[in-house]
XYZ file of C-alpha atoms in Angstrom:
559
model
C 196.801 83.228 263.824
C 194.862 80.266 265.270
C 195.001 76.594 265.588
C 191.997 76.993 262.656
C 194.827 75.922 260.732
C 195.919 72.406 262.192
C 192.757 70.286 260.375
C 195.420 67.725 259.465
C 192.950 64.633 258.398
C 191.329 66.120 255.068
C 193.646 66.197 252.212
C 194.161 69.393 250.959
C 193.026 71.158 247.226
C 195.312 70.851 244.850
C 197.639 73.966 244.761
C 200.599 75.226 242.642
C 203.908 72.965 242.955
C 205.775 74.517 245.516
C 208.991 76.939 244.433
C 211.638 78.879 245.369
C 211.067 82.846 247.427
C 214.296 84.111 244.957
C 214.983 84.720 241.238
C 218.425 84.006 242.011
C 218.448 80.938 244.753
C 216.969 79.981 241.204
C 219.833 80.529 239.122
C 221.864 79.828 241.074
C 220.602 75.729 241.547
C 220.528 76.687 237.380
C 224.167 77.639 237.315
C 225.351 74.142 239.800
C 223.305 71.481 237.940
C 224.842 72.960 234.631
C 227.529 72.821 235.985
C 228.178 69.335 235.955
C 226.872 68.795 239.994
C 225.636 65.483 240.024
C 222.367 67.219 242.112
C 219.422 64.606 242.076
C 215.039 65.068 242.566
C 212.930 63.233 244.605
C 214.000 59.732 246.065
C 209.925 58.946 244.597
C 210.674 60.371 241.892
C 211.236 56.611 239.183
C 214.338 56.746 238.650
C 214.754 56.525 242.208
C 212.600 52.590 242.153
C 214.365 49.653 243.509
C 217.499 49.281 242.497
C 217.187 45.384 240.437
C 214.217 45.712 239.680
C 215.474 49.507 237.479
C 218.536 50.095 237.593
C 220.603 48.921 234.027
C 223.696 47.917 234.389
C 226.331 50.522 236.904
C 229.467 49.647 234.341
C 227.210 51.536 231.471
C 226.000 53.976 233.528
C 229.765 55.091 234.373
C 230.964 54.702 230.780
C 228.066 56.479 229.696
C 228.848 59.031 232.364
C 232.499 59.659 232.066
C 231.781 59.486 227.591
C 228.676 61.289 226.939
C 228.842 64.452 230.401
C 230.371 68.078 227.770
C 227.557 66.735 224.918
C 224.814 66.720 227.074
C 225.019 69.627 228.393
C 225.985 71.400 225.937
C 222.200 69.583 224.627
C 220.604 70.864 228.094
C 221.851 74.597 227.434
C 220.738 74.296 224.244
C 217.187 72.439 225.913
C 216.568 75.677 228.085
C 217.646 78.135 225.802
C 214.500 77.425 223.619
C 212.308 76.859 226.775
C 212.525 80.139 227.497
C 212.806 81.910 223.940
C 208.511 79.544 223.861
C 207.662 81.139 227.048
C 204.880 82.620 226.828
C 205.596 87.368 226.750
C 205.290 88.618 230.197
C 206.619 85.491 231.897
C 208.870 86.488 234.874
C 212.250 85.638 234.884
C 211.738 83.602 238.059
C 208.793 81.431 236.518
C 211.592 80.977 233.929
C 213.703 79.749 235.912
C 211.963 77.409 237.923
C 210.735 75.563 234.748
C 214.062 75.250 233.789
C 215.005 73.889 236.977
C 211.851 71.373 236.130
C 213.251 70.367 233.335
C 216.441 69.328 234.403
C 215.586 67.441 236.864
C 215.180 63.956 234.991
C 218.450 64.056 234.229
C 219.729 64.965 238.039
C 218.501 61.801 238.209
C 220.910 60.791 236.337
C 224.551 62.104 237.509
C 223.041 61.018 240.494
C 223.022 57.601 240.144
C 226.659 58.020 238.382
C 227.316 59.194 241.519
C 225.589 57.159 244.413
C 227.529 54.036 242.048
C 231.227 55.673 242.001
C 230.245 56.145 245.505
C 228.972 52.645 246.823
C 233.051 51.887 244.198
C 234.617 53.294 247.666
C 237.383 51.041 245.364
C 237.788 53.484 243.007
C 239.747 56.903 244.706
C 240.517 58.633 241.877
C 236.969 58.472 240.539
C 234.665 59.490 242.981
C 237.307 62.379 243.979
C 236.849 63.253 240.595
C 233.007 63.071 240.658
C 232.407 65.531 243.273
C 235.319 68.513 243.080
C 233.889 68.888 239.496
C 231.571 71.596 241.203
C 233.265 73.816 243.331
C 235.214 73.252 246.770
C 233.817 71.788 250.026
C 233.564 71.099 252.728
C 232.153 73.440 254.137
C 229.635 72.514 252.280
C 226.619 75.368 251.277
C 224.021 72.418 251.332
C 222.349 69.550 250.678
C 218.977 68.662 249.019
C 217.645 64.964 249.343
C 221.126 64.711 250.963
C 223.088 66.033 247.739
C 225.083 68.735 248.572
C 224.556 71.608 245.710
C 228.089 72.010 245.250
C 229.688 68.796 244.594
C 227.716 66.286 245.377
C 228.810 63.937 247.612
C 226.095 62.037 249.883
C 226.094 63.728 253.062
C 227.019 61.995 255.999
C 225.043 60.696 258.413
C 227.002 63.115 261.035
C 226.857 66.463 259.034
C 224.449 68.790 260.055
C 225.432 72.116 258.333
C 227.094 73.785 261.124
C 223.669 76.289 261.747
C 221.652 75.077 258.952
C 218.211 75.811 258.575
C 215.362 74.207 256.591
C 213.824 75.076 253.154
C 210.968 72.967 252.339
C 208.597 74.995 251.277
C 211.045 76.005 248.025
C 211.848 72.193 247.350
C 210.903 69.273 249.312
C 214.939 68.419 252.253
C 216.385 71.234 250.523
C 218.683 72.635 253.864
C 220.913 75.918 253.322
C 223.400 76.437 255.724
C 223.648 80.040 257.294
C 226.445 81.298 255.683
C 224.867 80.414 252.357
C 221.497 81.752 252.859
C 222.727 84.801 254.527
C 224.684 85.210 250.837
C 221.418 84.477 248.530
C 219.588 86.871 250.828
C 222.290 89.900 250.442
C 221.774 89.254 246.720
C 218.250 89.381 246.137
C 218.024 92.477 248.251
C 220.036 94.523 245.642
C 218.460 92.947 243.105
C 214.355 93.802 244.758
C 215.733 97.675 246.052
C 216.607 97.323 242.350
C 212.963 96.666 241.561
C 212.410 99.283 244.646
C 210.744 96.891 246.113
C 210.603 95.746 249.426
C 208.965 91.923 251.059
C 205.618 91.669 252.754
C 204.337 88.361 254.541
C 201.463 87.850 255.435
C 199.471 86.332 258.038
C 195.770 83.919 257.638
C 193.507 83.740 260.199
C 192.841 86.829 261.822
C 194.859 88.589 258.896
C 193.525 87.648 255.706
C 190.817 85.274 256.635
C 188.628 83.931 259.154
C 188.671 79.749 258.837
C 185.160 77.958 261.570
C 184.768 73.899 261.326
C 181.580 73.215 260.419
C 181.337 71.184 264.225
C 181.922 74.723 266.066
C 179.323 76.603 264.277
C 175.669 76.980 266.379
C 172.968 75.944 264.622
C 171.422 79.686 264.170
C 174.980 81.212 262.774
C 174.627 77.717 260.522
C 171.275 78.848 259.187
C 172.686 82.705 258.639
C 175.481 81.425 257.109
C 173.240 79.262 254.736
C 171.381 82.251 253.484
C 174.204 84.355 253.273
C 175.254 82.106 250.863
C 173.116 82.273 248.874
C 172.466 85.613 248.719
C 172.964 89.013 246.869
C 175.005 90.313 250.106
C 175.519 93.804 250.710
C 176.390 97.287 250.239
C 178.610 99.096 251.787
C 175.054 101.411 252.973
C 173.792 97.558 254.081
C 171.478 97.133 251.222
C 170.992 94.585 249.778
C 172.928 94.763 246.163
C 174.847 92.446 243.816
C 178.070 91.682 245.071
C 180.524 93.400 243.585
C 184.051 91.878 241.542
C 185.765 92.679 244.924
C 183.172 90.927 246.696
C 182.756 87.787 245.094
C 185.967 88.120 243.971
C 188.194 85.724 241.292
C 186.696 83.271 239.453
C 187.086 79.597 240.800
C 190.358 77.408 239.274
C 189.722 73.715 237.995
C 191.661 72.416 240.568
C 189.291 74.273 242.756
C 186.888 73.003 242.041
C 187.787 69.900 241.672
C 188.244 69.585 245.361
C 185.253 70.597 246.191
C 185.250 74.361 247.211
C 181.758 76.273 246.762
C 182.229 79.746 246.820
C 179.726 81.853 247.970
C 178.736 85.805 248.430
C 180.910 88.423 249.642
C 184.335 86.308 250.176
C 182.614 83.180 252.229
C 183.277 79.992 250.924
C 182.699 75.895 252.214
C 185.052 73.138 252.028
C 184.039 70.132 252.529
C 187.362 67.944 252.293
C 188.558 70.243 255.681
C 184.933 70.147 256.879
C 184.701 74.365 257.748
C 183.692 77.888 256.064
C 186.155 79.927 255.578
C 185.535 83.821 254.994
C 188.517 86.017 252.964
C 188.161 89.777 255.183
C 186.519 92.466 253.043
C 189.677 94.205 250.495
C 191.792 91.358 250.743
C 191.880 90.688 246.687
C 192.363 94.497 246.250
C 194.958 94.981 249.100
C 196.880 91.578 247.219
C 196.550 93.736 243.457
C 197.716 97.586 244.834
C 200.531 95.968 247.568
C 201.643 93.706 245.081
C 203.325 96.411 243.036
C 204.887 98.222 245.746
C 205.762 93.842 247.717
C 207.039 90.306 247.002
C 204.976 88.600 249.672
C 205.051 85.600 251.386
C 202.144 84.083 253.382
C 203.339 82.816 256.269
C 201.467 80.536 258.971
C 201.124 78.491 261.697
C 198.485 76.409 260.675
C 199.254 73.147 258.617
C 200.782 72.938 255.247
C 197.742 71.464 253.376
C 195.482 74.063 254.953
C 197.736 76.627 254.052
C 198.553 75.406 249.758
C 193.821 75.601 250.913
C 193.867 78.824 251.512
C 196.378 80.145 249.768
C 194.911 79.255 246.637
C 191.855 80.956 247.768
C 193.395 84.400 247.786
C 195.456 83.794 244.949
C 193.878 81.358 242.216
C 196.411 82.144 239.641
C 200.265 82.043 241.828
C 199.992 85.821 240.422
C 200.562 86.797 243.973
C 202.034 84.395 245.970
C 204.276 81.882 243.561
C 204.845 78.962 245.793
C 205.825 81.072 248.653
C 203.914 79.692 251.324
C 205.502 78.788 254.609
C 203.376 76.968 256.662
C 204.067 75.243 260.459
C 205.727 72.144 259.163
C 208.340 74.637 258.077
C 209.394 76.912 261.439
C 212.263 76.359 262.638
C 211.035 77.251 266.510
C 207.912 75.254 267.942
C 204.915 78.303 267.895
C 207.408 80.510 267.110
C 207.981 81.896 263.165
C 211.222 83.617 262.385
C 212.591 85.008 259.281
C 215.745 82.953 259.446
C 212.927 80.742 256.777
C 212.567 83.669 254.356
C 214.970 84.420 251.153
C 215.098 88.364 252.118
C 217.635 90.454 254.269
C 215.131 91.524 257.068
C 215.977 95.393 256.871
C 213.796 94.919 253.954
C 211.189 92.802 255.668
C 207.800 93.622 256.924
C 205.270 91.742 258.966
C 201.466 91.358 259.221
C 200.284 90.135 261.458
C 197.587 89.938 263.721
C 199.589 88.247 266.944
C 202.821 90.337 267.940
C 203.814 87.152 270.613
C 204.525 84.564 267.796
C 207.138 87.395 266.346
C 209.301 87.533 269.579
C 212.716 88.043 267.060
C 211.347 91.220 264.633
C 208.804 93.188 266.661
C 210.296 95.938 264.814
C 210.077 94.538 261.296
C 205.736 93.750 262.467
C 202.773 95.826 261.501
C 200.157 94.359 263.864
C 196.358 94.440 262.399
C 193.054 94.865 264.475
C 191.869 90.852 264.441
C 189.155 89.331 262.418
C 186.513 87.757 263.540
C 183.783 86.392 261.991
C 182.785 83.210 263.644
C 181.074 82.722 266.320
C 184.179 79.767 266.998
C 186.777 82.575 266.082
C 185.746 85.027 268.972
C 184.896 82.684 271.580
C 188.474 80.856 271.237
C 190.463 85.295 272.216
C 187.067 85.606 275.091
C 184.639 87.515 273.098
C 181.341 87.191 273.150
C 179.487 88.429 269.785
C 181.173 87.940 266.770
C 179.874 89.629 262.140
C 178.155 86.727 261.533
C 176.166 86.445 264.790
C 175.365 90.621 264.386
C 174.861 89.685 260.468
C 177.612 91.499 259.702
C 180.531 92.679 258.140
C 183.712 94.735 258.393
C 184.055 97.744 255.580
C 185.820 97.492 252.793
C 187.377 101.102 252.195
C 187.029 101.443 256.267
C 188.282 97.856 257.736
C 191.679 96.133 258.370
C 193.191 95.502 255.586
C 192.090 99.284 254.001
C 194.621 100.912 257.365
C 196.860 98.259 256.248
C 197.601 98.835 253.063
C 198.035 102.692 253.692
C 200.083 102.061 256.063
C 201.486 100.051 254.052
C 201.711 102.833 251.611
C 203.768 105.126 253.873
C 206.012 102.264 254.728
C 207.018 102.330 251.361
C 207.306 105.320 250.412
C 209.414 106.712 253.210
C 212.090 103.712 252.957
C 213.140 104.945 248.949
C 212.910 108.672 250.176
C 215.146 108.009 253.094
C 217.283 105.067 250.703
C 217.447 107.886 247.363
C 218.372 110.918 250.149
C 221.162 108.197 251.584
C 222.201 107.176 247.988
C 222.970 110.612 246.558
C 224.926 111.632 250.195
C 226.923 107.509 249.575
C 227.974 108.406 245.750
C 231.512 106.820 245.008
C 231.018 104.841 248.452
C 229.289 100.941 249.446
C 226.102 100.854 248.910
C 223.059 102.667 250.792
C 221.595 100.358 254.267
C 218.499 101.766 254.815
C 216.176 99.503 256.977
C 212.281 99.379 257.574
C 213.018 97.943 261.427
C 213.276 102.023 261.312
C 210.436 103.449 260.025
C 207.893 101.468 261.076
C 208.756 102.379 264.903
C 209.591 105.998 263.321
C 205.568 105.765 261.792
C 204.581 104.850 264.597
C 205.469 106.705 267.113
C 204.457 110.275 265.274
C 200.561 108.787 266.137
C 200.376 110.836 269.940
C 202.804 113.026 269.064
C 202.027 115.277 271.181
C 199.595 114.298 273.676
C 200.356 114.436 276.851
C 199.064 111.258 279.600
C 198.130 110.269 283.052
C 196.426 107.398 283.974
C 193.905 106.739 286.606
C 193.530 103.675 288.753
C 194.522 102.024 285.473
C 197.383 99.772 287.083
C 197.512 97.976 290.074
C 197.724 99.186 293.641
C 200.405 99.301 294.867
C 202.631 99.213 290.773
C 205.928 100.223 291.753
C 206.959 101.155 288.270
C 203.601 101.957 286.016
C 205.679 102.608 283.517
C 206.783 98.808 282.750
C 203.220 98.571 282.602
C 201.697 97.019 278.416
C 199.297 99.929 278.032
C 202.634 102.906 279.215
C 204.947 101.260 277.234
C 202.569 101.407 274.155
C 201.572 104.858 274.282
C 205.056 106.050 273.846
C 205.619 104.025 271.260
C 202.477 106.179 269.796
C 204.634 108.745 270.668
C 202.844 109.990 273.314
C 204.682 111.694 276.941
C 203.393 109.620 279.524
C 203.653 111.288 283.257
C 202.870 109.791 286.671
C 200.370 113.376 288.234
C 198.212 116.166 286.747
C 200.319 118.715 285.825
C 198.776 121.983 283.548
C 200.851 119.870 280.633
C 198.321 116.987 280.499
C 196.336 116.647 277.463
C 194.792 113.286 278.468
C 193.415 111.372 281.181
C 193.019 107.640 281.371
C 189.743 106.810 282.708
C 187.420 103.439 283.810
C 185.316 105.406 285.581
C 184.475 109.696 286.286
C 185.372 109.258 289.848
C 188.873 109.419 290.258
C 190.502 112.736 291.309
C 192.506 112.796 287.955
C 188.887 112.466 285.904
C 187.065 115.016 287.678
C 190.238 117.515 287.395
C 190.160 116.881 283.373
C 187.229 117.464 283.071
C 187.168 121.010 285.035
C 190.192 122.083 283.322
C 188.725 121.904 279.651
C 191.119 118.598 279.550
C 190.469 115.135 277.192
C 189.337 111.989 279.833
C 189.161 108.460 277.622
C 188.764 105.266 278.029
C 192.366 103.144 277.199
C 190.438 100.889 274.505
C 190.998 104.884 272.485
C 195.361 104.308 272.922
C 194.501 100.686 271.690
C 192.418 102.671 268.049
C 195.933 104.855 267.917
C 197.015 101.277 267.788
C 195.443 99.571 264.865
C 193.762 102.607 262.966
C 196.878 104.118 263.240
C 195.609 107.288 263.778
C 194.530 109.764 266.388
C 191.495 108.676 267.288
C 188.250 111.254 268.333
C 188.435 111.916 271.567
C 184.904 111.479 271.842
C 184.447 107.954 270.220
C 185.488 106.989 273.396
C 183.749 109.234 276.707
C 184.535 107.187 280.436
C 180.942 105.752 282.097
C 179.930 107.358 284.580
C 180.911 104.089 286.967
C 183.947 101.506 286.283
C 183.954 99.477 283.276
C 185.545 96.850 282.670
C 188.528 97.429 280.784
C 188.031 95.145 277.804
C 189.247 95.383 273.588
C 186.462 96.871 271.216
C 186.656 96.828 267.644
C 187.623 99.602 266.367
C 187.012 98.381 262.166
C 183.962 100.482 260.372
C 181.274 97.899 260.504
C 177.718 97.655 257.606
C 174.902 95.629 257.813
C 174.620 92.210 255.701
C 170.936 91.945 253.833
C 169.538 88.717 253.083
């Protein structure tokens, strides 16, 4: 994640309309609509223009509502059935639900005006009670949209904030659900997605799927390189100049992107004048999304502004095939500078998170796979105190051995392990309640196999006088990867981690044929999800400053 997303001033490229992240949720809303719930659309609609100038006689509306409501519902049901029949072959249930929801909004506005009229005529208690009670029994209210209860249709009281409610604006503007209703939807959605043998995947944008830099942050020498790279032929895995592959060029720009001024270069490099920025997609990203979509329903979740989030989602998924409107931005989050699954209509037990920053997920670290950061631009490196960047070195990540290729392998393992265990539990629980498996058990268990069998001692890594070395982050990380850490050397020790070769423990390692490695060996294991080759992480003769390195393979960019 990065602060790059906070470019609020410029308009965003057109993006697909915001839509529900859940088939079940769309079905629920439609059911409430067609049951006669006086639910309404955005106040920006023509139905909500100035009351005196645009609204017809109030008594006429009420009479029309009372006389024709049942007949109208029959016609509306027939209309929706015809729309479902006429939809494109292969259209998903989700898309059909979304179309049905949109086609009903005009009707909802008309119904809501009737409710408003009844409420303005507060002396008619019988009519109010009849109108409000048609959709179910409230309170408690399951949720509100545009200030109207989605079940009973009553206007939201000024002092009612829905106890422990959560706003889901990325699904529909001004939608707010109670925690209880959201939990019910998550459980229903869990059953559906497990029946499809899928899980959920939450994807960060900056430094995970792409890297962006504002025009004014690009130094002159980097600007020269970017211009040549933007217009050039690109490079191949062997570093030789070659025609750009389909993966490198990405999908064709949509009309909306072209109209917004987005310009596509080679190897996933884009120029976005409306945002005054360059954006570089991480190598392998389109193949990654395509293959991950076979195992996961995917969300985008970024701390960037919504306009930026939608623009980036458009570059990654121009057709809307993968995200389907499930784009969560900073404004949608319920906590400042913190990401949380409370705004995701997905059961936490089935959610995998891919992000470069662990700290923004304080409540969901067991769901998290931490990505090595993608630093293509110099400004990105400066933000994290690094001295160089891929563009400065005229390099890029390898498609086959880069960060996303590694992540895809891990996701395959998580998916395979989850459903292997899921099927086993289901067989053992025949006749009992539904089996429950949890990715929060699967991910840590897979991570704990990475350095299994390694017994590590640290040499002058921790501050002098540290009373509890087991509390140090590097010690804890090694143990999370499956290693055993000890304070002193003995014959069972396999690795000595040090910053220079002159310590007693380092000399013991060389004399007794043990591995002597730099601390970055542990970091590499963490990001690459494998036990790295020890010879790739030698310890210098004199103490060196400990800095995290880049562990993904890179290739040369030939202009």
